[in-house]
Amino acid sequence: MNISQDDMRTALNELECRTNFTISNVTEYMLPKLKEALYLHIENNTPVLIIRPAFEVFSGELATLDGVHAQYDYHHNAQMTRFPTRRHKSLKESHYGLAFKFETAESVKLFITRLIEIVKG
């Protein structure tokens, strides 16, 4: 069972993640007190959080958190403008990142807390 869109947004707001913009089914968030972006993408009514591909070395660790499930292929979307680009299934390059799904609001909190620790080093 995956977390609902509303529960995901509530969890991110409670963690003090700032919203920058929403374009169709993608919302850009910034980690609290940091200049690190992540994206909430609604995919078939399922919320997915996408982080920068630079964190790939930590994806195994993040996926072991209770209720966190990594998608093992890069997630591409043109609206993820703070992320790098690469060619994927077209002639144009597209922004990409690492996608994660969550079971509960608590799993989102564990994930964001650990991500903040990783960013702060």
Coordinates of N, CA, C and O in Angstrom, one line a residue:
M1 N 0.9 -1.2 0.0 CA 0.0 0.0 0.0 C 0.9 1.2 0.0 O 1.8 1.4 0.8
N2 N 0.6 2.1 -0.9 CA 1.4 3.4 -1.0 C 0.7 4.5 -0.3 O -0.5 4.5 -0.2
I3 N 1.5 5.5 0.1 CA 1.0 6.7 0.8 C 0.1 7.5 -0.2 O 0.4 7.4 -1.4
S4 N -0.9 8.2 0.3 CA -1.7 9.0 -0.6 C -1.0 10.4 -0.9 O -0.1 10.8 -0.2
Q5 N -1.5 11.0 -2.0 CA -0.9 12.3 -2.4 C -1.0 13.3 -1.2 O -0.1 14.0 -0.9
D6 N -2.2 13.4 -0.6 CA -2.4 14.4 0.5 C -1.5 14.1 1.7 O -1.0 15.0 2.3
D7 N -1.4 12.8 2.0 CA -0.5 12.4 3.1 C 0.9 12.8 2.8 O 1.7 13.2 3.7
M8 N 1.4 12.6 1.6 CA 2.7 12.9 1.2 C 3.0 14.4 1.3 O 4.0 14.9 1.9
R9 N 2.0 15.2 0.8 CA 2.2 16.7 0.9 C 2.2 17.2 2.3 O 3.0 18.0 2.7
T10 N 1.3 16.6 3.1 CA 1.3 16.9 4.6 C 2.6 16.6 5.2 O 3.1 17.4 6.0
A11 N 3.1 15.4 5.0 CA 4.4 15.0 5.6 C 5.5 16.0 5.2 O 6.3 16.4 6.0
L12 N 5.6 16.3 3.9 CA 6.6 17.3 3.5 C 6.5 18.6 4.1 O 7.5 19.3 4.5
N13 N 5.2 19.1 4.2 CA 5.0 20.4 4.9 C 5.4 20.3 6.4 O 5.9 21.3 6.9
E14 N 5.0 19.2 7.0 CA 5.4 19.1 8.5 C 6.9 19.1 8.7 O 7.4 19.5 9.7
L15 N 7.6 18.6 7.7 CA 9.1 18.5 7.7 C 9.7 19.9 7.3 O 10.9 20.0 7.3
E16 N 8.9 20.9 7.0 CA 9.3 22.2 6.6 C 10.0 22.3 5.3 O 10.9 23.1 5.1
C17 N 9.7 21.3 4.4 CA 10.1 21.4 3.0 C 9.4 22.5 2.3 O 8.2 22.6 2.4
R18 N 10.1 23.4 1.6 CA 9.5 24.5 0.9 C 9.0 24.2 -0.5 O 9.8 23.5 -1.2
T19 N 7.9 24.7 -0.9 CA 7.4 24.4 -2.2 C 7.8 25.6 -3.1 O 7.6 26.8 -2.7
N20 N 8.4 25.4 -4.2 CA 8.8 26.4 -5.2 C 7.7 26.6 -6.3 O 7.4 27.7 -6.6
F21 N 7.3 25.5 -6.9 CA 6.3 25.6 -8.0 C 5.7 24.2 -8.2 O 6.2 23.2 -7.8
T22 N 4.6 24.3 -8.9 CA 3.9 23.1 -9.3 C 3.5 23.2 -10.8 O 2.9 24.2 -11.2
I23 N 3.9 22.3 -11.6 CA 3.6 22.3 -13.0 C 3.0 20.9 -13.3 O 3.6 19.9 -13.2
S24 N 1.7 20.9 -13.7 CA 0.9 19.7 -13.9 C 1.1 18.7 -12.8 O 0.6 19.0 -11.7
N25 N 1.8 17.6 -12.9 CA 1.9 16.6 -11.9 C 3.2 16.6 -11.2 O 3.5 15.6 -10.5
V26 N 4.0 17.7 -11.3 CA 5.3 17.8 -10.6 C 5.4 19.0 -9.7 O 5.0 20.1 -10.1
T27 N 5.8 18.8 -8.5 CA 6.0 19.9 -7.5 C 7.4 19.9 -7.1 O 8.0 18.8 -6.7
E28 N 8.1 21.1 -7.1 CA 9.5 21.2 -6.7 C 9.5 21.6 -5.2 O 8.8 22.5 -4.8
Y29 N 10.2 20.9 -4.4 CA 10.4 21.2 -3.0 C 11.9 21.4 -2.7 O 12.7 20.9 -3.4
M30 N 12.2 22.2 -1.7 CA 13.5 22.3 -1.2 C 13.6 21.8 0.2 O 12.7 22.0 1.0
L31 N 14.7 21.1 0.5 CA 14.9 20.6 1.9 C 14.9 21.8 2.9 O 15.4 22.8 2.5
P32 N 14.5 21.6 4.1 CA 14.4 22.7 5.1 C 15.8 23.3 5.3 O 16.8 22.5 5.6
K33 N 16.0 24.6 5.2 CA 17.2 25.3 5.5 C 18.4 24.9 4.6 O 19.5 25.2 4.9
L34 N 18.1 24.2 3.5 CA 19.1 23.8 2.6 C 18.7 24.2 1.1 O 17.6 24.4 0.8
K35 N 19.7 24.3 0.3 CA 19.4 24.6 -1.1 C 19.5 23.3 -2.0 O 20.2 23.2 -3.0
E36 N 18.8 22.3 -1.5 CA 18.7 21.0 -2.2 C 17.3 20.7 -2.6 O 16.4 20.6 -1.8
A37 N 17.1 20.6 -3.9 CA 15.8 20.3 -4.5 C 15.5 18.9 -4.5 O 16.3 18.0 -4.6
L38 N 14.2 18.6 -4.4 CA 13.6 17.3 -4.7 C 12.3 17.5 -5.3 O 11.7 18.6 -5.2
Y39 N 11.8 16.5 -6.0 CA 10.5 16.7 -6.8 C 9.5 15.6 -6.4 O 9.9 14.5 -6.1
L40 N 8.3 16.1 -6.2 CA 7.1 15.2 -6.0 C 6.4 15.0 -7.3 O 6.0 16.0 -7.9
H41 N 6.4 13.8 -7.8 CA 5.7 13.5 -9.1 C 4.6 12.6 -8.8 O 4.7 11.6 -8.1
I42 N 3.4 12.9 -9.3 CA 2.2 12.1 -9.1 C 2.1 11.2 -10.4 O 1.9 11.7 -11.5
E43 N 2.4 9.9 -10.2 CA 2.4 9.0 -11.3 C 1.3 7.9 -11.1 O 1.4 7.1 -10.2
N44 N 0.3 8.0 -11.9 CA -0.9 7.1 -11.8 C -1.5 7.1 -10.4 O -1.7 6.1 -9.7
N45 N -1.7 8.4 -9.9 CA -2.2 8.6 -8.5 C -1.3 8.2 -7.4 O -1.8 8.1 -6.3
T46 N -0.1 7.8 -7.7 CA 0.9 7.4 -6.7 C 1.9 8.5 -6.6 O 2.6 8.8 -7.6
P47 N 2.2 9.0 -5.4 CA 3.2 10.0 -5.2 C 4.6 9.4 -5.2 O 4.8 8.3 -4.6
V48 N 5.5 10.0 -5.9 CA 6.9 9.5 -6.0 C 7.8 10.7 -5.8 O 7.6 11.8 -6.3
L49 N 8.8 10.5 -4.9 CA 9.8 11.6 -4.6 C 11.0 11.3 -5.5 O 11.5 10.1 -5.5
I50 N 11.6 12.3 -6.1 CA 12.7 12.2 -7.0 C 13.9 13.0 -6.4 O 13.6 14.2 -6.1
I51 N 15.0 12.4 -6.2 CA 16.2 13.2 -5.8 C 17.3 13.2 -6.9 O 17.2 12.4 -7.8
R52 N 18.3 14.0 -6.7 CA 19.3 14.1 -7.7 C 20.1 12.8 -7.9 O 20.3 12.1 -6.9
P53 N 20.5 12.5 -9.1 CA 21.3 11.3 -9.4 C 22.6 11.2 -8.7 O 23.2 10.2 -8.5
A54 N 23.1 12.4 -8.2 CA 24.4 12.4 -7.4 C 24.3 11.6 -6.2 O 25.3 11.1 -5.6
F55 N 23.0 11.3 -5.7 CA 22.8 10.6 -4.5 C 22.7 9.1 -4.7 O 22.3 8.3 -3.8
E56 N 23.0 8.6 -5.9 CA 22.9 7.2 -6.3 C 23.7 6.3 -5.4 O 23.3 5.2 -5.1
V57 N 24.9 6.8 -4.9 CA 25.7 6.0 -4.0 C 25.0 5.7 -2.7 O 25.3 4.8 -2.0
F58 N 24.0 6.5 -2.3 CA 23.2 6.3 -1.1 C 21.8 5.7 -1.3 O 21.1 5.4 -0.4
S59 N 21.5 5.4 -2.6 CA 20.1 4.9 -2.9 C 19.9 3.5 -2.2 O 18.8 3.3 -1.8
G60 N 20.9 2.7 -2.1 CA 20.7 1.4 -1.5 C 20.4 1.6 0.0 O 19.5 0.9 0.5
E61 N 21.1 2.5 0.6 CA 20.9 2.8 2.1 C 19.5 3.4 2.3 O 18.7 3.0 3.2
L62 N 19.1 4.3 1.4 CA 17.8 5.0 1.5 C 16.7 3.9 1.3 O 15.6 4.0 2.0
A63 N 16.9 3.0 0.4 CA 15.9 2.0 0.1 C 15.7 1.0 1.2 O 14.7 0.3 1.3
T64 N 16.7 0.9 2.2 CA 16.5 0.0 3.3 C 15.7 0.6 4.4 O 15.4 -0.2 5.4
L65 N 15.4 1.8 4.4 CA 14.5 2.5 5.4 C 13.2 1.8 5.3 O 12.6 1.5 4.3
D66 N 12.6 1.7 6.5 CA 11.3 1.0 6.6 C 10.2 1.7 5.8 O 10.0 2.9 6.0
G67 N 9.6 1.1 4.9 CA 8.5 1.6 4.1 C 8.9 2.4 2.8 O 8.1 3.1 2.2
V68 N 10.2 2.4 2.5 CA 10.8 3.1 1.4 C 11.1 2.1 0.3 O 11.8 1.1 0.6
H69 N 10.7 2.4 -1.0 CA 11.0 1.5 -2.1 C 11.6 2.3 -3.2 O 11.0 3.2 -3.7
A70 N 12.8 1.9 -3.6 CA 13.5 2.6 -4.7 C 13.0 2.0 -6.1 O 12.7 0.8 -6.2
Q71 N 12.9 2.9 -7.0 CA 12.7 2.4 -8.4 C 14.1 2.3 -9.0 O 14.9 3.2 -8.9
Y72 N 14.3 1.2 -9.7 CA 15.7 1.0 -10.1 C 16.0 1.4 -11.5 O 16.9 1.0 -12.1
D73 N 15.3 2.4 -12.0 CA 15.6 3.0 -13.3 C 15.4 4.5 -13.1 O 14.7 4.9 -12.2
Y74 N 16.2 5.3 -13.8 CA 16.1 6.7 -13.6 C 14.7 7.2 -14.0 O 14.1 6.7 -14.9
H75 N 14.2 8.3 -13.3 CA 13.0 8.9 -13.6 C 13.2 10.1 -14.4 O 14.0 11.0 -14.0
H76 N 12.6 10.3 -15.6 CA 12.8 11.4 -16.4 C 11.6 12.3 -16.5 O 10.5 11.9 -16.5
N77 N 11.8 13.7 -16.4 CA 10.7 14.6 -16.5 C 11.3 16.0 -16.8 O 12.3 16.4 -16.2
A78 N 10.8 16.7 -17.8 CA 11.3 18.0 -18.3 C 11.1 19.1 -17.2 O 11.9 20.0 -17.2
Q79 N 10.2 18.9 -16.3 CA 10.0 20.0 -15.2 C 11.0 19.9 -14.1 O 11.0 20.8 -13.3
M80 N 11.8 18.9 -14.0 CA 12.8 18.8 -12.9 C 14.1 19.6 -13.3 O 15.2 19.0 -13.5
T81 N 13.9 20.9 -13.4 CA 14.9 21.8 -14.0 C 16.2 21.9 -13.2 O 17.2 22.4 -13.7
R82 N 16.2 21.6 -11.9 CA 17.5 21.7 -11.1 C 18.3 20.4 -11.3 O 19.4 20.4 -10.7
F83 N 17.9 19.4 -12.0 CA 18.6 18.2 -12.1 C 19.3 18.1 -13.5 O 18.9 18.8 -14.4
P84 N 20.3 17.3 -13.6 CA 21.1 17.2 -14.8 C 20.2 16.6 -15.9 O 19.1 16.0 -15.6
T85 N 20.7 16.6 -17.2 CA 19.9 16.1 -18.3 C 20.7 15.0 -19.0 O 21.9 14.9 -18.8
R86 N 20.0 14.1 -19.7 CA 20.6 13.1 -20.5 C 19.6 12.7 -21.5 O 18.4 13.0 -21.4
R87 N 20.0 12.1 -22.6 CA 19.1 11.6 -23.6 C 18.4 10.4 -23.2 O 19.0 9.4 -22.7
H88 N 17.1 10.4 -23.4 CA 16.3 9.2 -23.0 C 15.1 9.1 -23.9 O 14.1 9.9 -23.9
K89 N 15.1 8.1 -24.8 CA 13.9 7.8 -25.6 C 13.5 8.9 -26.6 O 12.4 9.0 -27.0
S90 N 14.3 9.9 -26.8 CA 14.0 10.9 -27.8 C 15.3 11.6 -28.3 O 16.4 11.3 -27.8
L91 N 15.1 12.6 -29.1 CA 16.3 13.3 -29.6 C 16.7 14.4 -28.6 O 17.9 14.8 -28.6
K92 N 15.8 14.8 -27.8 CA 16.1 15.9 -26.8 C 16.5 15.3 -25.5 O 16.0 14.2 -25.1
E93 N 17.4 16.0 -24.8 CA 17.7 15.5 -23.5 C 16.6 15.9 -22.5 O 15.9 16.9 -22.7
S94 N 16.5 15.1 -21.4 CA 15.5 15.3 -20.4 C 16.2 15.3 -19.0 O 17.1 14.6 -18.8
H95 N 15.6 16.0 -18.1 CA 16.1 16.0 -16.7 C 15.8 14.6 -16.1 O 14.7 14.0 -16.4
Y96 N 16.7 14.2 -15.2 CA 16.4 12.8 -14.6 C 16.9 12.8 -13.1 O 17.7 13.6 -12.7
G97 N 16.4 11.8 -12.4 CA 16.8 11.6 -11.0 C 16.4 10.2 -10.5 O 15.9 9.4 -11.3
L98 N 16.6 10.0 -9.2 CA 16.3 8.7 -8.6 C 14.9 8.8 -7.9 O 14.7 9.7 -7.1
A99 N 14.0 7.8 -8.2 CA 12.7 7.9 -7.7 C 12.5 6.9 -6.6 O 13.0 5.8 -6.6
F100 N 11.6 7.3 -5.6 CA 11.3 6.5 -4.4 C 9.8 6.5 -4.2 O 9.2 7.6 -4.2
K101 N 9.2 5.4 -3.8 CA 7.8 5.3 -3.4 C 7.8 5.0 -1.9 O 8.8 4.5 -1.3
F102 N 6.7 5.4 -1.2 CA 6.6 5.3 0.2 C 5.3 4.7 0.7 O 4.3 4.9 0.0
E103 N 5.4 3.9 1.8 CA 4.2 3.3 2.3 C 3.4 4.2 3.3 O 2.2 4.2 3.3
T104 N 4.1 5.0 4.1 CA 3.5 5.8 5.1 C 4.1 7.1 5.2 O 5.2 7.4 4.7
A105 N 3.5 8.0 6.0 CA 4.1 9.3 6.3 C 5.3 9.2 7.1 O 6.3 10.0 6.9
E106 N 5.4 8.2 8.0 CA 6.5 8.0 8.8 C 7.7 7.6 7.9 O 8.9 8.0 8.2
S107 N 7.5 6.8 6.9 CA 8.6 6.4 6.0 C 9.1 7.6 5.2 O 10.3 7.7 5.0
V108 N 8.3 8.6 4.9 CA 8.7 9.8 4.2 C 9.6 10.6 5.2 O 10.6 11.1 4.8
K109 N 9.2 10.7 6.5 CA 9.9 11.4 7.5 C 11.3 10.8 7.7 O 12.3 11.5 7.8
L110 N 11.4 9.5 7.7 CA 12.7 8.8 7.9 C 13.6 9.1 6.7 O 14.8 9.4 6.8
F111 N 13.0 9.1 5.5 CA 13.7 9.3 4.2 C 14.3 10.7 4.2 O 15.5 10.9 3.9
I112 N 13.4 11.7 4.5 CA 13.8 13.1 4.4 C 14.9 13.4 5.5 O 15.9 14.1 5.2
T113 N 14.7 12.9 6.7 CA 15.7 13.1 7.8 C 17.0 12.5 7.4 O 18.1 13.2 7.6
R114 N 17.1 11.3 6.8 CA 18.3 10.7 6.4 C 18.9 11.5 5.2 O 20.2 11.7 5.2
L115 N 18.1 12.0 4.3 CA 18.6 12.7 3.1 C 19.2 14.0 3.6 O 20.3 14.5 3.1
I116 N 18.6 14.7 4.6 CA 19.2 15.9 5.2 C 20.6 15.6 5.8 O 21.5 16.4 5.6
E117 N 20.7 14.5 6.5 CA 22.0 14.1 7.1 C 23.0 13.9 6.0 O 24.2 14.3 6.2
I118 N 22.6 13.3 4.9 CA 23.6 13.0 3.8 C 24.0 14.3 3.2 O 25.2 14.5 2.9
V119 N 23.1 15.2 2.9 CA 23.4 16.5 2.3 C 24.3 17.3 3.2 O 25.3 18.0 2.7
K120 N 24.1 17.3 4.5 CA 24.9 18.1 5.4 C 26.3 17.5 5.6 O 27.2 18.2 6.0
G121 N 26.4 16.2 5.3 CA 27.7 15.5 5.3 C 28.1 15.2 6.7 O 29.1 15.1 7.2

